[in-house]
XYZ file of C-alpha atoms in Angstrom:
668
model
C -12.153 -68.277 13.552
C -13.568 -69.891 10.803
C -17.204 -69.399 8.592
C -18.936 -70.719 6.033
C -19.771 -69.453 3.013
C -23.790 -70.236 3.174
C -24.855 -67.667 0.653
C -27.685 -65.095 2.398
C -30.133 -63.249 0.518
C -29.299 -60.219 -2.290
C -30.912 -57.885 -1.251
C -29.987 -55.721 -4.250
C -28.622 -56.640 -7.833
C -28.400 -54.348 -10.469
C -30.046 -54.353 -13.640
C -28.333 -54.221 -17.599
C -29.450 -50.987 -17.684
C -27.790 -49.813 -14.504
C -24.716 -52.162 -14.906
C -24.371 -50.961 -19.228
C -24.719 -46.990 -17.987
C -22.033 -47.276 -14.700
C -19.357 -45.419 -14.936
C -17.007 -48.660 -14.154
C -18.592 -49.992 -16.714
C -17.135 -47.502 -19.324
C -13.901 -48.043 -17.379
C -13.607 -51.174 -18.039
C -14.172 -50.498 -21.925
C -11.306 -47.675 -21.762
C -8.389 -50.264 -19.774
C -10.053 -53.047 -22.789
C -9.006 -50.503 -25.537
C -5.741 -49.771 -23.835
C -4.918 -53.386 -23.091
C -6.734 -55.880 -25.645
C -7.658 -58.339 -22.638
C -11.791 -58.595 -21.869
C -13.090 -57.817 -18.416
C -16.252 -59.992 -18.065
C -16.873 -59.219 -14.475
C -15.768 -56.764 -11.461
C -13.475 -59.973 -10.365
C -11.419 -59.668 -13.514
C -11.229 -55.851 -13.093
C -10.645 -56.455 -9.349
C -7.689 -59.005 -10.260
C -5.945 -56.467 -13.481
C -5.967 -53.428 -10.522
C -4.464 -55.279 -7.732
C -1.812 -57.174 -9.933
C -1.174 -54.548 -12.301
C -0.829 -51.415 -10.201
C 1.109 -49.557 -11.855
C -0.959 -49.808 -15.714
C -4.124 -49.983 -13.402
C -3.377 -46.812 -11.677
C -2.188 -45.247 -14.691
C -5.330 -45.722 -16.813
C -7.090 -44.138 -13.715
C -5.321 -40.803 -14.172
C -5.465 -40.786 -18.024
C -9.272 -42.057 -17.720
C -9.707 -39.066 -15.654
C -7.452 -37.199 -17.391
C -5.414 -35.985 -14.409
C -3.946 -31.933 -15.256
C -0.392 -32.289 -15.196
C 1.701 -29.549 -15.060
C 4.781 -31.600 -15.364
C 4.640 -35.407 -16.758
C 5.641 -38.015 -14.143
C 8.488 -40.044 -15.957
C 6.548 -43.003 -14.842
C 3.619 -44.956 -11.939
C 5.563 -47.423 -9.975
C 9.041 -47.604 -10.273
C 8.670 -50.314 -7.512
C 5.837 -52.289 -6.189
C 7.084 -52.339 -2.485
C 6.006 -51.133 0.602
C 6.359 -49.253 2.566
C 8.369 -46.557 0.953
C 6.037 -47.160 -3.053
C 6.771 -43.971 -4.511
C 3.998 -43.200 -7.096
C 4.253 -41.320 -10.531
C 7.893 -39.568 -9.993
C 8.387 -36.067 -11.511
C 4.887 -35.242 -11.874
C 3.387 -32.268 -10.547
C -0.394 -30.993 -10.311
C -2.832 -29.084 -7.806
C -5.450 -30.568 -6.263
C -7.571 -27.326 -5.695
C -7.328 -27.332 -9.615
C -9.155 -30.484 -10.160
C -11.925 -29.689 -7.670
C -12.898 -25.975 -9.333
C -12.694 -26.812 -12.798
C -15.922 -26.357 -14.379
C -17.446 -29.680 -15.606
C -17.243 -29.955 -19.641
C -21.154 -30.060 -19.690
C -22.091 -28.064 -16.690
C -26.052 -28.592 -15.758
C -27.607 -25.291 -15.604
C -28.446 -23.444 -12.268
C -26.623 -27.221 -11.079
C -25.124 -25.991 -7.514
C -21.449 -27.076 -6.575
C -22.391 -26.646 -2.776
C -26.053 -26.765 -0.547
C -24.596 -25.689 3.019
C -27.494 -26.575 5.438
C -27.396 -25.542 9.047
C -29.304 -27.120 11.732
C -31.780 -24.083 11.953
C -32.700 -24.215 8.744
C -30.725 -22.020 7.116
C -29.095 -22.973 3.623
C -26.573 -21.468 1.297
C -25.997 -22.415 -2.572
C -22.588 -22.178 -4.599
C -22.539 -21.987 -8.003
C -18.851 -23.224 -9.236
C -18.035 -19.453 -10.411
C -18.803 -18.355 -6.464
C -16.766 -20.892 -5.154
C -14.202 -19.750 -7.705
C -14.545 -16.237 -6.287
C -14.563 -17.445 -2.886
C -11.725 -19.200 -2.921
C -9.635 -17.083 -4.510
C -10.381 -14.303 -2.049
C -9.376 -16.433 0.807
C -6.299 -17.437 -1.173
C -5.354 -13.695 -1.751
C -6.154 -13.700 3.006
C -3.705 -16.432 3.749
C -1.354 -15.269 1.016
C -0.856 -11.628 2.901
C -0.333 -13.955 5.827
C 2.591 -15.166 5.093
C 1.222 -18.888 3.888
C 3.519 -20.361 1.089
C 3.429 -24.701 -0.411
C 4.304 -26.574 2.231
C 3.128 -24.235 4.943
C 0.669 -25.797 7.537
C -3.029 -24.295 8.194
C -5.138 -25.270 10.632
C -8.485 -25.233 11.376
C -11.004 -25.387 14.353
C -14.539 -25.361 12.034
C -17.797 -26.715 11.549
C -19.260 -28.948 8.635
C -19.447 -25.438 6.424
C -19.062 -23.533 3.522
C -15.797 -21.765 5.944
C -14.031 -25.400 6.315
C -14.259 -26.120 2.455
C -13.465 -22.117 0.470
C -10.281 -22.838 3.587
C -9.363 -26.164 2.521
C -9.515 -25.248 -1.496
C -7.378 -22.385 -0.941
C -4.744 -23.980 1.284
C -4.560 -26.667 -1.204
C -4.568 -24.166 -3.776
C -1.187 -22.341 -2.631
C 0.310 -26.047 -2.438
C -0.071 -25.580 1.267
C -1.303 -28.482 4.216
C -4.415 -28.472 5.994
C -5.403 -29.600 9.234
C -8.996 -29.517 10.501
C -10.853 -30.685 13.634
C -14.063 -30.163 14.506
C -14.198 -27.425 17.426
C -16.726 -29.656 19.811
C -13.295 -31.002 20.220
C -11.740 -30.031 23.855
C -8.636 -28.010 24.227
C -6.221 -30.587 25.233
C -7.186 -32.737 22.136
C -6.759 -30.108 19.516
C -4.000 -28.944 21.171
C -2.232 -33.030 20.814
C -2.914 -32.415 17.294
C -1.621 -28.937 16.057
C 0.980 -28.536 17.999
C 2.666 -31.352 16.155
C 2.829 -29.699 12.585
C 3.430 -26.425 13.935
C 1.117 -24.341 11.720
C 1.824 -20.968 10.052
C -2.365 -19.821 10.499
C -5.047 -21.035 12.655
C -8.775 -20.222 11.212
C -11.300 -20.637 14.015
C -15.145 -20.375 14.965
C -16.086 -18.679 18.253
C -18.464 -21.184 18.819
C -20.920 -24.153 17.001
C -24.655 -24.899 17.039
C -25.604 -28.410 17.774
C -29.045 -30.073 19.380
C -30.831 -26.633 19.329
C -28.453 -24.716 22.010
C -24.763 -22.983 20.736
C -21.279 -23.939 22.246
C -19.022 -20.715 22.501
C -15.411 -21.738 21.827
C -13.259 -18.576 22.685
C -11.314 -20.129 25.503
C -10.438 -23.065 23.250
C -9.109 -20.843 20.898
C -7.339 -18.846 23.179
C -5.787 -21.757 24.428
C -5.260 -23.189 21.370
C -3.132 -19.587 20.265
C -0.891 -19.557 23.325
C -0.059 -22.751 22.524
C 0.869 -22.499 19.128
C 3.942 -19.977 18.978
C 4.550 -20.671 15.043
C 1.511 -18.939 14.151
C 1.560 -15.307 12.054
C -1.867 -15.057 11.976
C -5.090 -16.600 13.315
C -8.771 -15.812 11.842
C -11.783 -15.389 13.744
C -15.113 -16.970 11.954
C -18.037 -15.390 13.853
C -20.948 -18.524 13.585
C -21.833 -16.941 16.956
C -22.210 -13.526 15.832
C -18.935 -12.450 18.421
C -16.768 -9.379 17.906
C -12.859 -10.258 16.551
C -10.478 -11.231 19.281
C -7.602 -9.016 19.639
C -4.889 -10.744 18.211
C -6.961 -11.835 15.230
C -8.336 -11.042 12.373
C -12.044 -11.276 11.006
C -13.184 -13.897 7.931
C -13.922 -10.642 5.822
C -10.704 -8.692 6.054
C -9.970 -12.335 5.348
C -11.175 -12.368 2.459
C -11.752 -8.303 1.782
C -9.254 -8.624 -1.403
C -11.427 -9.944 -4.890
C -9.230 -12.206 -6.199
C -8.952 -14.839 -9.748
C -8.008 -17.829 -7.497
C -3.941 -20.004 -9.142
C -2.636 -22.942 -8.433
C 0.859 -24.145 -7.377
C 1.914 -26.873 -8.851
C 2.830 -29.299 -6.345
C 5.099 -32.998 -6.438
C 2.404 -35.637 -6.666
C 3.784 -37.345 -3.080
C 3.450 -33.314 -2.021
C 1.419 -33.229 1.859
C -2.197 -32.271 0.838
C -3.567 -32.354 4.514
C -2.795 -34.387 8.017
C -5.133 -36.627 9.199
C -5.307 -37.927 12.949
C -5.629 -41.400 14.463
C -8.459 -41.181 17.217
C -5.747 -41.093 20.054
C -7.930 -42.649 22.608
C -4.407 -43.013 24.098
C -0.742 -41.234 23.478
C -0.414 -38.582 20.762
C -2.498 -38.800 17.849
C -0.523 -40.106 14.918
C -0.366 -37.415 12.539
C -1.423 -39.198 9.053
C -0.083 -37.296 6.117
C -1.470 -38.044 2.574
C -0.203 -37.095 -0.622
C -1.706 -34.525 -2.778
C -1.302 -36.792 -5.976
C -2.416 -39.972 -3.879
C -5.482 -38.475 -2.705
C -6.899 -37.500 -5.424
C -6.598 -40.404 -8.076
C -8.537 -42.671 -5.134
C -10.875 -39.837 -4.654
C -11.627 -40.133 -8.445
C -11.504 -43.684 -8.654
C -13.331 -44.449 -5.598
C -16.263 -41.815 -5.888
C -17.193 -42.126 -9.864
C -16.032 -46.202 -10.281
C -17.382 -47.766 -7.053
C -20.161 -44.862 -6.061
C -21.158 -43.604 -9.270
C -21.345 -40.274 -9.066
C -20.949 -37.302 -11.576
C -22.429 -34.790 -13.218
C -26.282 -33.675 -11.806
C -25.806 -36.032 -8.544
C -26.095 -35.162 -5.356
C -24.142 -36.018 -2.700
C -24.167 -35.706 1.050
C -22.673 -37.593 3.997
C -23.524 -36.758 7.592
C -20.134 -35.902 9.394
C -17.963 -33.523 10.870
C -14.605 -32.141 9.856
C -12.375 -34.156 12.280
C -13.339 -36.827 10.493
C -11.779 -38.348 7.007
C -15.569 -38.769 6.214
C -14.964 -34.853 5.702
C -12.432 -35.534 3.402
C -14.092 -37.709 1.303
C -17.154 -36.160 0.982
C -16.078 -32.854 -0.205
C -14.003 -34.868 -3.204
C -17.338 -35.445 -4.869
C -15.957 -31.765 -6.495
C -13.718 -34.072 -8.075
C -16.790 -35.712 -10.061
C -18.908 -32.912 -11.061
C -21.150 -34.066 -7.877
C -23.240 -31.270 -5.968
C -21.658 -31.908 -2.373
C -24.596 -30.980 0.368
C -22.450 -29.657 3.895
C -24.821 -30.544 6.957
C -23.749 -28.390 9.877
C -25.480 -29.944 13.356
C -26.835 -32.852 14.916
C -28.197 -35.923 12.760
C -31.195 -35.570 15.434
C -32.707 -32.182 15.951
C -35.562 -31.651 15.962
C -35.356 -35.503 15.393
C -33.924 -38.450 13.706
C -36.119 -37.596 10.666
C -34.027 -34.300 9.712
C -31.240 -36.139 7.465
C -33.795 -37.712 5.680
C -35.726 -34.452 5.112
C -33.050 -33.184 3.534
C -32.639 -36.173 0.897
C -36.553 -35.181 -0.300
C -35.904 -31.992 -0.274
C -32.024 -31.645 -1.830
C -33.173 -34.972 -4.034
C -30.178 -36.659 -2.491
C -28.600 -39.174 -5.045
C -26.080 -40.534 -2.339
C -27.017 -40.729 1.307
C -24.131 -41.431 3.452
C -24.438 -42.039 7.272
C -23.088 -44.909 9.776
C -24.484 -48.105 11.298
C -25.264 -46.270 14.841
C -27.630 -43.868 12.662
C -29.612 -46.497 11.232
C -29.410 -48.623 14.335
C -30.923 -45.640 16.094
C -33.168 -45.000 12.788
C -34.522 -48.437 12.977
C -35.127 -48.572 16.661
C -36.986 -45.824 17.033
C -39.309 -46.985 14.473
C -38.309 -44.733 11.848
C -40.448 -45.033 8.120
C -38.704 -42.932 5.973
C -40.428 -44.125 2.948
C -43.787 -44.082 4.162
C -43.345 -40.569 4.594
C -41.175 -38.922 2.729
C -40.783 -39.234 -1.593
C -36.852 -40.674 -1.853
C -36.961 -41.791 -5.034
C -33.742 -39.938 -6.164
C -31.625 -41.873 -3.901
C -30.012 -44.427 -5.617
C -27.620 -45.766 -3.295
C -27.213 -45.416 0.980
C -23.302 -45.361 1.856
C -22.858 -46.506 5.673
C -19.441 -47.015 7.243
C -17.690 -45.989 10.644
C -18.756 -50.017 11.670
C -20.081 -52.941 10.756
C -23.244 -52.653 9.563
C -25.495 -55.447 11.396
C -28.242 -57.569 9.441
C -30.723 -55.782 10.904
C -29.540 -52.623 9.342
C -29.820 -53.793 5.870
C -32.960 -55.317 6.210
C -34.358 -52.287 7.804
C -33.032 -49.840 5.102
C -34.642 -52.394 2.265
C -38.116 -52.581 4.055
C -38.289 -48.892 5.469
C -36.062 -46.540 2.917
C -36.532 -48.503 -0.886
C -36.148 -51.660 -1.603
C -34.788 -50.750 -5.281
C -31.541 -48.802 -2.897
C -28.090 -50.543 -3.703
C -26.577 -50.734 0.463
C -23.034 -49.866 -0.323
C -21.441 -50.630 3.598
C -17.932 -50.020 2.767
C -14.912 -49.859 5.640
C -11.616 -48.703 4.994
C -10.626 -45.087 7.417
C -7.698 -42.380 8.303
C -4.835 -44.396 7.492
C -6.095 -44.619 3.931
C -9.064 -41.813 3.664
C -10.954 -43.926 1.778
C -12.503 -47.908 1.607
C -10.820 -50.935 1.166
C -14.110 -52.576 0.452
C -17.016 -51.862 -0.078
C -19.400 -52.046 -3.029
C -20.064 -51.320 -6.479
C -22.638 -50.637 -8.969
C -22.204 -53.609 -10.733
C -22.464 -56.056 -7.995
C -24.909 -57.477 -5.597
C -25.461 -56.597 -1.935
C -25.938 -59.723 0.228
C -27.226 -59.836 3.555
C -25.271 -58.322 6.004
C -22.110 -58.321 3.760
C -19.981 -55.828 2.063
C -20.220 -56.146 -1.765
C -16.252 -56.049 -2.585
C -12.493 -55.282 -2.432
C -12.172 -52.033 -4.139
C -10.282 -51.537 -6.915
C -6.495 -50.893 -7.177
C -6.515 -52.225 -2.981
C -4.905 -55.601 -2.549
C -6.819 -56.644 0.252
C -6.739 -60.144 1.626
C -7.216 -61.918 4.560
C -3.983 -63.436 6.678
C -3.811 -66.410 9.376
C -1.497 -65.764 11.998
C 1.282 -67.163 9.853
C 0.884 -65.019 6.853
C -1.528 -67.613 5.244
C -4.106 -65.929 2.772
C -7.514 -67.522 3.836
C -10.499 -67.566 2.180
C -14.322 -68.295 3.992
C -12.324 -68.045 7.158
C -11.434 -65.395 9.333
C -8.346 -63.519 9.819
C -6.059 -60.092 9.787
C -7.308 -57.802 7.578
C -3.714 -56.475 5.398
C -3.157 -55.146 2.327
C -0.490 -56.782 0.435
C 0.284 -54.176 -2.743
C 0.470 -50.209 -2.407
C -2.270 -47.644 -2.678
C -1.319 -43.975 -3.533
C -3.608 -42.785 -0.714
C -1.464 -45.009 2.061
C 0.057 -42.233 4.053
C 3.765 -40.724 2.837
C 4.394 -39.938 6.429
C 3.811 -39.337 9.869
C 4.339 -35.831 10.427
C 7.702 -35.617 12.547
C 8.605 -39.512 12.177
C 11.542 -38.461 9.934
C 12.883 -41.841 10.072
C 9.650 -43.601 9.333
C 9.638 -45.967 12.593
C 6.638 -44.858 13.511
C 4.498 -45.342 10.528
C 6.619 -48.814 10.226
C 5.534 -50.160 13.251
C 1.947 -48.957 12.991
C 1.934 -50.693 9.532
C 4.159 -53.520 8.974
C 5.756 -54.874 12.207
C 3.321 -57.992 12.065
C 3.786 -59.236 8.534
C 7.114 -58.047 6.249
C 6.303 -55.667 3.819
C 2.445 -56.624 4.041
C 0.113 -53.258 5.815
C -1.906 -55.013 8.449
C -5.327 -52.521 8.963
C -6.350 -53.683 12.465
C -9.315 -55.429 11.879
C -10.403 -59.282 11.277
C -12.239 -59.540 7.836
C -13.682 -62.683 5.908
C -13.463 -62.818 2.619
C -16.050 -65.234 0.981
C -15.767 -67.217 -2.330
C -17.898 -64.670 -4.305
C -15.596 -61.962 -3.469
C -17.922 -60.668 -0.807
C -16.395 -59.604 2.434
C -17.606 -59.024 6.200
C -15.548 -56.402 9.007
C -15.665 -58.539 12.157
C -14.414 -56.257 14.499
C -11.146 -54.487 15.188
C -7.920 -57.335 15.880
C -6.948 -56.175 18.964
C -10.521 -56.245 20.368
C -10.615 -60.096 19.646
C -13.217 -61.932 22.691
C -10.961 -65.588 23.090
C -12.296 -67.801 24.352
C -11.304 -71.651 25.145
C -9.177 -71.081 21.890
C -12.079 -69.772 20.087
C -11.792 -66.159 18.420
C -14.352 -63.863 17.529
C -14.402 -60.151 16.404
C -16.601 -57.695 18.592
C -18.589 -57.241 15.451
C -20.366 -60.814 14.730
C -20.949 -60.254 18.563
C -22.645 -56.550 18.435
C -24.607 -58.017 15.115
C -26.276 -60.592 17.301
C -26.750 -59.099 20.997
C -28.118 -55.516 18.899
C -30.630 -57.115 16.943
C -32.683 -58.119 20.639
C -35.181 -54.566 20.640
C -34.383 -54.271 24.153
C -30.511 -53.314 23.660
C -30.047 -49.940 22.158
C -26.304 -50.126 21.780
C -23.372 -52.148 23.355
C -19.628 -52.996 24.193
C -18.342 -56.149 25.011
C -14.557 -56.534 26.734
C -12.593 -60.158 27.537
C -10.775 -59.576 30.317
C -8.119 -62.519 29.042
C -4.524 -61.094 29.228
C -1.158 -63.507 28.554
C -1.805 -64.893 32.117
C -4.780 -66.676 31.526
C -8.392 -66.408 30.780
C -10.412 -63.644 32.299
C -14.200 -63.127 32.363
C -15.820 -61.997 29.246
C -17.804 -58.791 30.731
C -21.252 -56.948 28.321
C -22.312 -53.631 28.790
C -25.943 -52.725 27.264
C -27.815 -49.567 27.173
C -31.284 -50.800 27.231
C -34.364 -49.574 25.605
C -36.635 -47.672 27.502
C -38.851 -49.994 29.798
C -36.729 -53.093 29.044
C -36.072 -55.446 32.182
C -32.642 -55.791 32.883
C -33.598 -59.248 33.905
C -35.269 -60.223 31.304
C -32.449 -59.106 28.752
C -30.233 -60.595 30.317
C -31.589 -64.832 30.090
C -32.599 -63.081 26.503
C -29.041 -62.215 25.605
C -27.463 -65.147 26.963
C -29.699 -67.811 25.240
C -29.118 -65.438 21.532
C -25.136 -66.085 22.258
C -25.595 -69.392 23.242
C -27.559 -70.581 20.213
C -26.194 -67.895 17.658
C -22.327 -67.912 18.913
C -21.085 -70.691 21.132
C -21.612 -71.762 24.655
C -18.092 -70.195 24.926
C -18.947 -66.155 24.406
C -21.742 -66.355 27.010
C -20.813 -63.365 28.561
C -19.853 -64.018 32.716
C -22.148 -60.693 33.459
C -24.430 -58.645 31.544
C -24.459 -54.730 33.400
C -27.109 -52.252 32.330
C -25.331 -48.490 31.553
C -26.413 -45.408 30.765
C -24.293 -45.099 27.582
C -21.417 -46.842 25.562
C -18.258 -44.624 25.525
C -17.263 -44.177 21.710
C -14.662 -41.308 20.423
C -15.348 -38.279 18.639
C -15.635 -40.342 15.452
C -18.360 -42.617 17.181
C -15.907 -45.845 17.927
C -16.343 -47.731 20.210
C -13.857 -47.753 23.491
C -13.296 -52.039 23.865
C -9.340 -51.870 23.599
C -8.930 -48.534 26.491
C -12.120 -50.082 28.986
C -10.115 -53.232 28.605
C -6.842 -51.896 29.990
C -8.633 -50.043 32.789
C -10.217 -52.951 33.774
C -6.738 -54.953 33.640
C -5.519 -52.246 36.278
C -4.070 -49.476 33.590
C -5.021 -45.923 35.139
C -7.902 -44.102 33.327
C -5.809 -40.861 32.260
C -2.833 -43.513 30.490
C -5.731 -45.784 29.396
C -7.622 -42.961 27.646
C -7.005 -39.519 26.505
C -10.622 -38.078 27.683
C -10.341 -35.167 25.075
C -10.654 -38.123 22.848
C -14.164 -39.022 23.700
C -17.453 -38.259 22.367
C -18.693 -37.579 26.211
C -15.673 -37.291 28.393
C -18.175 -37.102 32.026
C -20.241 -39.918 30.753
C -16.847 -42.359 30.734
C -16.163 -41.789 34.644
C -20.292 -43.292 34.813
C -19.288 -46.192 32.934
C -15.996 -47.359 34.136
C -17.295 -47.094 37.849
C -20.132 -49.503 36.881
C -17.321 -51.048 34.915
C -15.161 -51.763 37.724
C -17.715 -52.925 39.980
C -18.943 -55.459 37.386
C -15.330 -56.972 37.223
C -15.008 -57.102 40.946
C -18.147 -58.383 41.241
C -17.035 -61.127 39.026
C -14.051 -62.022 40.090
C -15.799 -62.915 43.193
C -18.252 -64.951 42.011
C -15.831 -67.249 39.597
C -15.940 -66.984 36.144
C -19.625 -68.844 36.321
C -21.319 -65.528 37.512
C -24.878 -64.512 35.735
C -24.497 -61.214 36.306
């Protein structure tokens, strides 16, 4: 795949005043004083951060005044992957940083604003938060939780989740959470791998104006976890405490100030999981110190969050963005937790929330932006969104039309920070910075400390060409291990099998000569037609630019044995004519992409199958169309809508059979 660097429109560019007051500018001055070097622009700072990782990450720790209990002996003894050791000898505690009082607190500013779908709100100061964490910590200690033990939680994005995590981290224990909309087998597949000591679970959750009890899931989960010393009942729906569990009120009955157990820098903080569409989800372990320094760097320097700012990102506790969101406490921002549907009672809900609470950083996903756009929303015309300085988007590539809609309908002065990274590193490796312009349809830069490159199949670095996204130097937030993978075999196979000593991320990326980036989709879902490879993200940008197409999924049925058909599944907008859409789609793809990538069939489906985290299920669908049994190709409990998947597969298989019968020239 090749690309030319035709410079797109600049949507946003920082003013001199914006650059001068940015935290990243202050950090650059701090490093200049340490090193005697001058950093004239972001590119120079990035070169330093990736070329001298030990010096850079040492500067991060010093700049943010990391609270060491024992000082590390050095920063990074050896620049190697896998197995890099960061800050050996150093001990610290994540919760101690999150709960620390700001040096210059803003009077009356809450640390947390928790908002429920029905409009109920709860505000906690940092002192309130400390009291709640201390009480939960005392309760967990009574249940036998100590350093290194695991606490798991089936909870929505509420204060219970945040307080439970911070209390766990304060003890030096390990946290892991799932959203209560996960099916029982999916939760069991995750939590049984780490043998938890305590389970915290709600009795249900509310979404889209409806209540969803999960008592049956909790019962199955308790039966599947023989290691449990205790289980805590959170009455989100108001039910009584089941036999064998204790209530949240009992857990928190003892008033106590939190204490902080110092742990090694590389001690486990939490376990996150791959989406698990096939096989058991990978239990990815991140370290206390690695997450601390990475989130300090990312949230303060890249997102410019700090004292007086308000941080909202729509997420659930089963997505790494929840872990990223609560990191706002580390930089003294007010964190806004929203529990419920972003579309209830309508798609303006989150925008109204941003107005009411004067949100600074509004975080969302590309599908939400697309849904807002296709619904014809005009948030800035109805609301005062002048507090919003940046909009973050992740989960999938933000389309060019999505960029344009944000500029036109939310605010021309807002920085659009599309970023990409994922569960594996619990951060973004490419994203935005307050000192770098935003170009239409592009991610502004590679993140500080993330030596992201685009590699050819033979491992040659590429510029202005699409290649494998790789990371060629270690980052502190890379996994320290997978739980249960004592020899490290599964970790090495996941990231280092393609290019020895180099992290292969699994995405296609194009890095421009300006330093900006475009994610072109998953590299394991490549569209290879007649030797011309293309990422699915590029395909979706074209197809979903049509107003008649609400969503889409493309599958290349080619195998090593030969080229198969290209099938495009579309969710049509209301009143769209399928025949007309087929013609429009094929014409547009021929014009904008290539004749080779015109689909053999365009098939209308009721919905596109996605994982619980919103990612399109391209690879599982391809495997099923290739003859793999459905249950072998995908774990249904990892799907956002397991029932809808059956209908999709029925339509997809019928379409594939028709295409085979008609030959590759089928028009669908």
